[in-house]
mmCIF file of C-alpha atoms and ligand atoms in Angstrom:
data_model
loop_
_atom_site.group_PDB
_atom_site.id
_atom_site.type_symbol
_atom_site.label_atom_id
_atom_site.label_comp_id
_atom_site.label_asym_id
_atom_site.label_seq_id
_atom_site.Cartn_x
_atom_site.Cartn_y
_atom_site.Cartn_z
ATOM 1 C CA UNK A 1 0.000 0.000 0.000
ATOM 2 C CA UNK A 2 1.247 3.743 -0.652
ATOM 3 C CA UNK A 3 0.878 5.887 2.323
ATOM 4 C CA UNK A 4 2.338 9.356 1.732
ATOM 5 C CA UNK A 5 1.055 10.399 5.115
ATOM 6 C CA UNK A 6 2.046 7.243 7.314
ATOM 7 C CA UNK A 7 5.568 8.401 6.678
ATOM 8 C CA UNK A 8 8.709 5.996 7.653
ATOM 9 C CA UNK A 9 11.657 9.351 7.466
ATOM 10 C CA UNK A 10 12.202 12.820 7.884
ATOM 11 C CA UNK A 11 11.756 13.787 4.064
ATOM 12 C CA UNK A 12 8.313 12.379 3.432
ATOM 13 C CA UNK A 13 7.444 13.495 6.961
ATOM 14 C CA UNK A 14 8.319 17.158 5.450
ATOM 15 C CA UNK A 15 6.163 16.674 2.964
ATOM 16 C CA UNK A 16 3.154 15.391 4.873
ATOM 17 C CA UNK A 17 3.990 18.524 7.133
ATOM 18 C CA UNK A 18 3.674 20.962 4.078
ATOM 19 C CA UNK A 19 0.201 18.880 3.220
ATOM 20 C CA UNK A 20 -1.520 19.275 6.820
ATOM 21 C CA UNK A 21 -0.805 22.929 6.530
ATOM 22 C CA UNK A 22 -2.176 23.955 3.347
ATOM 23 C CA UNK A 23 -4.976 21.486 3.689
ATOM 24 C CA UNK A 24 -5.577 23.191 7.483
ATOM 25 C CA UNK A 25 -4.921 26.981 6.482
ATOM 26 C CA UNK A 26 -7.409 25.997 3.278
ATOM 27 C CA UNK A 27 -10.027 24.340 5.592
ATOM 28 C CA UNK A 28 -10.166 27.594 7.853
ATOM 29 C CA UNK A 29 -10.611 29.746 4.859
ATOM 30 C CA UNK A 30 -13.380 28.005 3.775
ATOM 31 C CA UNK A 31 -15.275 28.111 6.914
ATOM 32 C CA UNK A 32 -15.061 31.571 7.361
ATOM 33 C CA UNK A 33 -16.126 32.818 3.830
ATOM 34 C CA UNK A 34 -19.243 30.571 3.954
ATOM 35 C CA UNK A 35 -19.719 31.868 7.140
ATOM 36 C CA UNK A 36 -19.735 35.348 6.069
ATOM 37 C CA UNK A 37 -21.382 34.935 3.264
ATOM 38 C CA UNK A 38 -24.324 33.526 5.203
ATOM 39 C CA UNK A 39 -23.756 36.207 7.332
ATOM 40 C CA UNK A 40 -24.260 38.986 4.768
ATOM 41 C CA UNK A 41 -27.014 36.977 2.625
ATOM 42 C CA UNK A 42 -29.578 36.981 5.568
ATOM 43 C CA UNK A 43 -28.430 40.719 6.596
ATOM 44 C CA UNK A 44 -29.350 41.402 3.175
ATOM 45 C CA UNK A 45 -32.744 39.398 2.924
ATOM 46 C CA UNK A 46 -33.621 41.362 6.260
ATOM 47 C CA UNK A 47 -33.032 44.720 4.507
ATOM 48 C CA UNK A 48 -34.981 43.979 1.151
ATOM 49 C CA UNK A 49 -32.733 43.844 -1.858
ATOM 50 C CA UNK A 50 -32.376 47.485 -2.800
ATOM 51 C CA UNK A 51 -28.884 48.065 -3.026
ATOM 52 C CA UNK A 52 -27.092 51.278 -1.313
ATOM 53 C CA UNK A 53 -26.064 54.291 -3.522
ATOM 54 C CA UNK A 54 -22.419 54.115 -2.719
ATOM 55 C CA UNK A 55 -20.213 51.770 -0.913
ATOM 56 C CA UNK A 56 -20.347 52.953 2.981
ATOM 57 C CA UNK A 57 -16.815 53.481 4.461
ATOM 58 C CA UNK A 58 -17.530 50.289 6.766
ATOM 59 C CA UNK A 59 -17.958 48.080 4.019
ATOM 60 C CA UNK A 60 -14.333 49.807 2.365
ATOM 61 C CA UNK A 61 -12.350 48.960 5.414
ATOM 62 C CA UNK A 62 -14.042 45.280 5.614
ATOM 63 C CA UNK A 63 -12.686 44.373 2.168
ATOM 64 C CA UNK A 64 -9.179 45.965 2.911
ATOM 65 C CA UNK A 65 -9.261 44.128 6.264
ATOM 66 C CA UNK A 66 -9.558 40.755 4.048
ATOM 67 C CA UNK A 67 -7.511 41.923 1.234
ATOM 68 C CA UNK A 68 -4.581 41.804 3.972
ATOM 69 C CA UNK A 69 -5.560 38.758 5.805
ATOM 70 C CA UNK A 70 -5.735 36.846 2.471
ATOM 71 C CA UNK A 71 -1.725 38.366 1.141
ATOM 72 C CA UNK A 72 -0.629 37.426 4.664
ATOM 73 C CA UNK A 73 -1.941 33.986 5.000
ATOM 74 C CA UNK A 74 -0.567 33.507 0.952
ATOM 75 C CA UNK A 75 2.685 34.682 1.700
ATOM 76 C CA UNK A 76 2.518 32.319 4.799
ATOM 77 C CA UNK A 77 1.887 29.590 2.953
ATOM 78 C CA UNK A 78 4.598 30.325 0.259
ATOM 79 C CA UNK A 79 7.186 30.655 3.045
ATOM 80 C CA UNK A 80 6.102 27.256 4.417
ATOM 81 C CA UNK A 81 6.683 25.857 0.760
ATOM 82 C CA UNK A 82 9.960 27.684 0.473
ATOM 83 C CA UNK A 83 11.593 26.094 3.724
ATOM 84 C CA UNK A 84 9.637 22.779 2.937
ATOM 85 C CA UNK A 85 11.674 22.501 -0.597
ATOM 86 C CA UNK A 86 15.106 23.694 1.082
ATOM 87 C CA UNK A 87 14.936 20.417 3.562
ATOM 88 C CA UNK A 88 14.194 18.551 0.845
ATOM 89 C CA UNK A 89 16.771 19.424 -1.302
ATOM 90 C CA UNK A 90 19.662 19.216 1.482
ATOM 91 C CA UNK A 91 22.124 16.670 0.313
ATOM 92 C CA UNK A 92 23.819 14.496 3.303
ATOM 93 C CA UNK A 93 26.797 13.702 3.737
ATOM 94 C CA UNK A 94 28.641 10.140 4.468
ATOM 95 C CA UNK A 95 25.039 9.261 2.100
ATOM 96 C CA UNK A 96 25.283 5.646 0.924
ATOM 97 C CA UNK A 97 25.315 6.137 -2.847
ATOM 98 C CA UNK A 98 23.282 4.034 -5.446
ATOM 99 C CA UNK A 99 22.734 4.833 -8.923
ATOM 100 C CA UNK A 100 19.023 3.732 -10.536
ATOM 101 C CA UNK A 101 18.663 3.469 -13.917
ATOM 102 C CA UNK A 102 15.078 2.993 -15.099
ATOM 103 C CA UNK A 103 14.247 0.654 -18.352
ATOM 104 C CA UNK A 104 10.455 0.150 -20.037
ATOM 105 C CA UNK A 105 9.532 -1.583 -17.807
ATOM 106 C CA UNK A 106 12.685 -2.345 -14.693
ATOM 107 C CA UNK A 107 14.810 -0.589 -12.402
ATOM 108 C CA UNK A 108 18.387 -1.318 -13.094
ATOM 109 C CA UNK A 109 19.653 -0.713 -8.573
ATOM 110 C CA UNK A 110 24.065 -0.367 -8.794
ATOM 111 C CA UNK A 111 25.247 0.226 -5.560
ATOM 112 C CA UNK A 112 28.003 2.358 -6.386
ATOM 113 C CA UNK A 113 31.476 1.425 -4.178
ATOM 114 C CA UNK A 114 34.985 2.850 -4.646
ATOM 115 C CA UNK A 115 36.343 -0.559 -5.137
ATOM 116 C CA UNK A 116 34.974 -1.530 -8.298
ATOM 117 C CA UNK A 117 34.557 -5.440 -6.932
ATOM 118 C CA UNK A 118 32.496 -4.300 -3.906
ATOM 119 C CA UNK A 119 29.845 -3.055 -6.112
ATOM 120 C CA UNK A 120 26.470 -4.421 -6.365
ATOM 121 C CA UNK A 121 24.085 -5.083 -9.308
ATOM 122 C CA UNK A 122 19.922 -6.014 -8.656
ATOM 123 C CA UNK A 123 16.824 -4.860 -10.054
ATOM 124 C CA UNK A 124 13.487 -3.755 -8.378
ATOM 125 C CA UNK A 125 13.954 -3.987 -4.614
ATOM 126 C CA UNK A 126 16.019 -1.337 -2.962
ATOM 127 C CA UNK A 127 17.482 -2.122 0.202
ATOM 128 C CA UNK A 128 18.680 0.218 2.343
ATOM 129 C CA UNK A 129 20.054 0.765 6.082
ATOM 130 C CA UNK A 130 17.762 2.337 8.754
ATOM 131 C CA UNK A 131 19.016 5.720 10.164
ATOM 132 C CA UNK A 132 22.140 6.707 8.056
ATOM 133 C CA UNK A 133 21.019 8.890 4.140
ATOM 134 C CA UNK A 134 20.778 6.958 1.034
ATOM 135 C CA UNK A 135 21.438 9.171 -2.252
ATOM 136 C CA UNK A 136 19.788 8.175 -5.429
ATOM 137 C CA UNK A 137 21.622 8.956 -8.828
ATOM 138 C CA UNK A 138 18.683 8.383 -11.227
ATOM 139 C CA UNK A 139 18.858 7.528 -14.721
ATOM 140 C CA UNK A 140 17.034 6.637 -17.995
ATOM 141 C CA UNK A 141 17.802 3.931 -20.396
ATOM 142 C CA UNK A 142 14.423 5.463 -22.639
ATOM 143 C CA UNK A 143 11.776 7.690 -22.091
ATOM 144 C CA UNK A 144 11.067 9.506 -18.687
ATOM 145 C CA UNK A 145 10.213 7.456 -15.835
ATOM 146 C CA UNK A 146 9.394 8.719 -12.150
ATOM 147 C CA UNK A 147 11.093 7.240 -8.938
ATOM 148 C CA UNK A 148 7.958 7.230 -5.743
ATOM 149 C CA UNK A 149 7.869 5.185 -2.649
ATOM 150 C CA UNK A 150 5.177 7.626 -0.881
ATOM 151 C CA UNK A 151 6.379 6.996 2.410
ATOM 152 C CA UNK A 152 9.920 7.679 2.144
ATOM 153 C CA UNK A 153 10.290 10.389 -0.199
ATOM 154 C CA UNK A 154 8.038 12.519 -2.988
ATOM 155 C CA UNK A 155 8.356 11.507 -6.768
ATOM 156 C CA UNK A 156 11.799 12.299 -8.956
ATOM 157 C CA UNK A 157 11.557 11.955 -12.749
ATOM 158 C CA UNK A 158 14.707 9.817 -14.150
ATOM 159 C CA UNK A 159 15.366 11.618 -17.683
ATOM 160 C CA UNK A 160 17.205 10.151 -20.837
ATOM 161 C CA UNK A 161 20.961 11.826 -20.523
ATOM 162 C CA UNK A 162 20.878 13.907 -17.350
ATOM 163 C CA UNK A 163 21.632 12.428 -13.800
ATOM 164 C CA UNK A 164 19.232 13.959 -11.024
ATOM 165 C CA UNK A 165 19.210 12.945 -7.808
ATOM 166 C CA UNK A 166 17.051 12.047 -4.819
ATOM 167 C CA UNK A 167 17.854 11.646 -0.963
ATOM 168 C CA UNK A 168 16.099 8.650 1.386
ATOM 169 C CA UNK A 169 16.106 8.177 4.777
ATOM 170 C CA UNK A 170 14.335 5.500 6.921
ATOM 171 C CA UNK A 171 14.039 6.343 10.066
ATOM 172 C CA UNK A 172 12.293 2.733 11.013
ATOM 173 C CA UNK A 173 12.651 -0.599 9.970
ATOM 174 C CA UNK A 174 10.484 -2.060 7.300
ATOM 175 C CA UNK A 175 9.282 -2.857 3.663
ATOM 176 C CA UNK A 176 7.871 0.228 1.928
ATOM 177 C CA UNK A 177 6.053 -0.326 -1.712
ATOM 178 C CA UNK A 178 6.806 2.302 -4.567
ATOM 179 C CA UNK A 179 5.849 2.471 -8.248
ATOM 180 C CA UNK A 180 6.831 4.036 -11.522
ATOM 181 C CA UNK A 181 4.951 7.440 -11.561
ATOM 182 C CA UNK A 182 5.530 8.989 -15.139
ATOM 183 C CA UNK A 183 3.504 7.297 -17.859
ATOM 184 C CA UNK A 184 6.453 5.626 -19.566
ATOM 185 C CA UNK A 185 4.556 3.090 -22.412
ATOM 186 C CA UNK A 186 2.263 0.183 -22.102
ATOM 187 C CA UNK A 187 3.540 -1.659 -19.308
ATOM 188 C CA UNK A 188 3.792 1.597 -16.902
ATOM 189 C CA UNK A 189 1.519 0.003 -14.330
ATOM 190 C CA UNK A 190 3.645 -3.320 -13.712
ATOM 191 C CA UNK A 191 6.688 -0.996 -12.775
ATOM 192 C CA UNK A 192 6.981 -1.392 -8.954
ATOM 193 C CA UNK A 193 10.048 -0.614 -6.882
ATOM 194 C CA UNK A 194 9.555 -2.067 -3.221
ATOM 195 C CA UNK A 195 12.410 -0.417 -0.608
ATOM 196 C CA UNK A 196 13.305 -3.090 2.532
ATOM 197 C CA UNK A 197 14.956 -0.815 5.303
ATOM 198 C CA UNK A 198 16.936 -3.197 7.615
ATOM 199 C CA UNK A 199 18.769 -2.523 10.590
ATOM 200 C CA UNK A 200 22.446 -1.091 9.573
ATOM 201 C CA UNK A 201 24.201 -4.884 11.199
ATOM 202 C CA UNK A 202 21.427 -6.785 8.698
ATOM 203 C CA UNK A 203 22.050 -4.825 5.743
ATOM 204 C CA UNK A 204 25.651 -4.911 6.325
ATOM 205 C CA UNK A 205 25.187 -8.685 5.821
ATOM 206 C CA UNK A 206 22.513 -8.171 3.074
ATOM 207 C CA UNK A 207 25.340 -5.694 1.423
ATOM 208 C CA UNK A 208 28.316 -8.653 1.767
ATOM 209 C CA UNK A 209 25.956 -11.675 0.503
ATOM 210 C CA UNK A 210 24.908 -9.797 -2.538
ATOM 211 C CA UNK A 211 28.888 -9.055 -3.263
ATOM 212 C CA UNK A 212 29.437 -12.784 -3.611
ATOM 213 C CA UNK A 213 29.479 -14.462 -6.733
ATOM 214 C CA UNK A 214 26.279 -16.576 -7.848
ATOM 215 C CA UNK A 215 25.678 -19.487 -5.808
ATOM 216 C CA UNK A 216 26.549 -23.033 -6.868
ATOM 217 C CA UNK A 217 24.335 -25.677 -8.133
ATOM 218 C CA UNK A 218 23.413 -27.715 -5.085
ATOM 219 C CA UNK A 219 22.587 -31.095 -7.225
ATOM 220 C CA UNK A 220 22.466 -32.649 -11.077
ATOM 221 C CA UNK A 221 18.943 -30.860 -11.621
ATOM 222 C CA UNK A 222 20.070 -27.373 -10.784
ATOM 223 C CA UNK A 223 23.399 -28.037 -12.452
ATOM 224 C CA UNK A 224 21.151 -28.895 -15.520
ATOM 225 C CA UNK A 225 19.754 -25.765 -15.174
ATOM 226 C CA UNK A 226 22.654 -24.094 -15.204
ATOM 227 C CA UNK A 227 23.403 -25.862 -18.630
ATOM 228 C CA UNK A 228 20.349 -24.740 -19.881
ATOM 229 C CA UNK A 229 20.389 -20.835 -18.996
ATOM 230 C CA UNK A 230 24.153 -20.905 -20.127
ATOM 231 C CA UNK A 231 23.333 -22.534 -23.783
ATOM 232 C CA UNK A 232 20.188 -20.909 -24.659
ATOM 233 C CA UNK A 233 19.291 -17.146 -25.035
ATOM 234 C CA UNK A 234 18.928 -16.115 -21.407
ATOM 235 C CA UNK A 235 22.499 -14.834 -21.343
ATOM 236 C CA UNK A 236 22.160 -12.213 -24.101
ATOM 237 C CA UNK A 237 20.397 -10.632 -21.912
ATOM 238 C CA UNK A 238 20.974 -11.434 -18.136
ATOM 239 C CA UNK A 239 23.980 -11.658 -15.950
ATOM 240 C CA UNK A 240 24.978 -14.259 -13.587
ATOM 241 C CA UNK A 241 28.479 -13.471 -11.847
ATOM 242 C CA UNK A 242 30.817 -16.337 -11.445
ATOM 243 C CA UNK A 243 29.682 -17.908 -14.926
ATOM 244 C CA UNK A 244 30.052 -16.401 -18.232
ATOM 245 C CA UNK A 245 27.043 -14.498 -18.733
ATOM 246 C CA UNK A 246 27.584 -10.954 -18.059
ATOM 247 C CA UNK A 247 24.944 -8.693 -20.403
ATOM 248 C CA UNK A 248 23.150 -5.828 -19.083
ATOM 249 C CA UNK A 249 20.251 -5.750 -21.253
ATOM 250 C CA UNK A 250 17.969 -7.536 -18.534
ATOM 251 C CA UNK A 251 17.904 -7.374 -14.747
ATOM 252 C CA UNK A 252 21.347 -9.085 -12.900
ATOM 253 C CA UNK A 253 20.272 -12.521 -11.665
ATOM 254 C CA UNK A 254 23.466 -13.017 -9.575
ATOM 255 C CA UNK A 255 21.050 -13.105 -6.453
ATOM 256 C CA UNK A 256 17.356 -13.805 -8.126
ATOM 257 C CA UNK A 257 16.129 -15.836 -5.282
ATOM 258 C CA UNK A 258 16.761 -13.061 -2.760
ATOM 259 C CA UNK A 259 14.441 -10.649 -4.505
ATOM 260 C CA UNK A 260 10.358 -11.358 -2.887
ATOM 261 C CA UNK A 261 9.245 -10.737 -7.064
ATOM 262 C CA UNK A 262 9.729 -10.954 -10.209
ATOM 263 C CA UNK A 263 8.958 -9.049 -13.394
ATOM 264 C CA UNK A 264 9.139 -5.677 -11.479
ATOM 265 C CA UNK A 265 6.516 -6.517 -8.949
ATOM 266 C CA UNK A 266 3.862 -8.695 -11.661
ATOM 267 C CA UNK A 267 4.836 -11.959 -10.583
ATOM 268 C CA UNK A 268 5.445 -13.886 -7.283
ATOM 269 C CA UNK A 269 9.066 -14.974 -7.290
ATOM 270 C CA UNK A 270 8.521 -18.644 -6.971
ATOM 271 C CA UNK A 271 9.226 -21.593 -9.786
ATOM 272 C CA UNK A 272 5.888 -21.417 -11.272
ATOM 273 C CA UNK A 273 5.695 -17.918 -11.788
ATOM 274 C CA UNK A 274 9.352 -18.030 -12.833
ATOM 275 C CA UNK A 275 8.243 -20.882 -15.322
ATOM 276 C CA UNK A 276 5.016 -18.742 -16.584
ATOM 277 C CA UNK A 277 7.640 -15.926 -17.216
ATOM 278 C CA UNK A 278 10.389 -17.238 -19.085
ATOM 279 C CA UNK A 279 8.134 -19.594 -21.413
ATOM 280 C CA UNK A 280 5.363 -16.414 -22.136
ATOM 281 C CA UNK A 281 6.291 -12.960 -21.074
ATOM 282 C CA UNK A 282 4.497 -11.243 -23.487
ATOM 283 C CA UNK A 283 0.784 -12.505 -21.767
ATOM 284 C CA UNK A 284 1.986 -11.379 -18.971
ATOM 285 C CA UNK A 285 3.418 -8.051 -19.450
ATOM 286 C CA UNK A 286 2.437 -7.200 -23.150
ATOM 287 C CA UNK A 287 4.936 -5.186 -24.744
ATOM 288 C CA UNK A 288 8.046 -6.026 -22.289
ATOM 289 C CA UNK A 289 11.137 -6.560 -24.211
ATOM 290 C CA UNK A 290 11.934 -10.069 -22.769
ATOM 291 C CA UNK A 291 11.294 -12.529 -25.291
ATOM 292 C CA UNK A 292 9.468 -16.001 -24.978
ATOM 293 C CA UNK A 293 11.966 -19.132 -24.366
ATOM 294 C CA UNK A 294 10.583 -21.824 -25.435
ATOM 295 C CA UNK A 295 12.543 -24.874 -23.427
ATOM 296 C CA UNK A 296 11.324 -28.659 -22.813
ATOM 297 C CA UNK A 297 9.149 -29.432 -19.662
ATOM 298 C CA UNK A 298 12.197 -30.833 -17.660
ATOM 299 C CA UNK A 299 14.859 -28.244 -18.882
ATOM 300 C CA UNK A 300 12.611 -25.330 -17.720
ATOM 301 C CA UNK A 301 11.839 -27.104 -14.652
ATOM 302 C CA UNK A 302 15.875 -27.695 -14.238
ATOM 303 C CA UNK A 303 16.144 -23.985 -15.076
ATOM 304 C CA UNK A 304 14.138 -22.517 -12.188
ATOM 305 C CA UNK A 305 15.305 -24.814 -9.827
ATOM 306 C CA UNK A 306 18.583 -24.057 -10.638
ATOM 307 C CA UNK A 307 17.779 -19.719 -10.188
ATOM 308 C CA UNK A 308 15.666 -20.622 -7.195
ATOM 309 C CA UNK A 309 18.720 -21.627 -5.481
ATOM 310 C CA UNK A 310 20.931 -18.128 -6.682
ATOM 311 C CA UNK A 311 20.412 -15.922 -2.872
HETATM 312 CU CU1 CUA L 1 8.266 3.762 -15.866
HETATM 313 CU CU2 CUA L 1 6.040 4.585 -15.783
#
């Protein structure tokens, strides 16, 4: 569920401040001009409806009475907006940096390290610590996407060529669910990106296990799988480290069992969905630029044994 008011850091919990005072402020205006103009209707229907040759002096004073009230609760409101934005846009330092590159209809999540072996490649779930800043370098592979997990942050667009960036902080444990929110082509709406905040000791483990190579096959029916997604047309695409696929056209699979779905968010991650997904993308997400494998019974089933065993 999206909750941009049940709000897990400090920069959504700006945001939600900035909406409970314009939606106050507004409700309080409202009020009091329907109360006035009830107010001056019955005054009115008291006095017969023939209207005054000029505009008494009482009457001039009321209106530049709410002529000022109204510029001072705007400008109120604007300054509320202007410090809002500068928390927003305050870039920590020491921030755990991780570049996300958005594809019709994945994110691409790099975990960007000094040491160029300490750097991590998934797709679709972000994990991050609890309590220290996360900054987001987002990118475009194709058209303009938009990066929102309500109750961490507000929505960034990722643009073709130009790097922006976005700051996250979780200031509690937990999973919070986030979706694509630019319309970006015909799969738009199966473009989920689900954050995990874990406690800094946990996703210091999470952060090592996901730097080891791919797991290996634990008997002679994952080891067949690993024949299979090594001789057929998965590895133009896909990467596995420790074997020899390495493309970046499709999400890294190094860890694929670790990730709760597939398919950015349409599809359970278990070995049926796995098998619906690499045997008939296209009826499940029409339009997604994975193409259908077509594999005998007992190699597919070799093949998602073999990736339900890569944590
Ligand atoms: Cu990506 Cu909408």
């Amino acid at each position: 569920m999206h909750e941009a008011l049940n709000t897990a850091g400090p920069f959504a919990a700006e945001i939600a401040k900035l909406f409970w005072i314009f939606a106050g402020v507004s409700a309080v205006v409202y009020v009091l001009v329907m109360l006035f103009l009830v107010y001056t209707l019955r005054r009115r229907a008291g006095r017969g409806s023939t209207p005054p040759d000029a505009v008494p002096p009482r009457a001039l004073r009321a209106i530049g009475v709410s002529l000022a009230i109204t510029g001072v609760v705007l400008i109120g409101l604007a300054l509320a907006d202007f410090f809002g934005n500068r928390a927003l846009a305050s870039v920590p330092a020491d921030a755990l940096r991780i570049r996300i590159t958005a594809h019709q209809w994945w994110w691409e999540l790099e975990y960007l390290d000094a040491i160029p072996a300490h750097r991590v490649m998934t797709a679709n779930h972000l994990t991050i610590p609890v309590g220290r800043p996360v900054l987001l370098e987002l990118e475009s592979r194709d058209v303009i996407h938009s990066f929102w997990v309500p109750s961490l942050n507000g929505k960034k667009d990722l643009l073709p060529g130009y790097t922006t960036t976005l700051a996250l902080l979780a200031s509690r444990a937990g999973t919070y669910t986030g979706e694509c929110a630019e319309f970006c082509g015909f799969q738009h709406a199966h473009m989920s990106i689900d954050v995990s905040a874990l406690a800094p000791d946990e996703f210091a483990r999470w952060l090592q296990g996901q730097r080891a190579e791919a797991a290996e096959p634990l008997d002679d029916v994952q080891r067949r799988g690993r024949e299979v997604y090594l001789s057929s047309s998965c590895r133009a695409c896909h990467a596995i480290q420790g074997t020899i696929s390495a493309a970046r056209l499709g999400p890294d699979l190094t860890h694929l069992a670790s990730r709760p779905r597939i398919a950015a968010g349409a599809l359970p991650n278990d070995p049926a969905s796995l098998a619906a997904w690499i045997s008939d993308p296209q009826s499940i997400k029409p339009g997604t630029r994975m193409p259908a494998t077509q594999l005998a019974a007992a190699d597919l089933s070799a093949l998602t044994a073999y990736l339900g065993n890569l944590q």
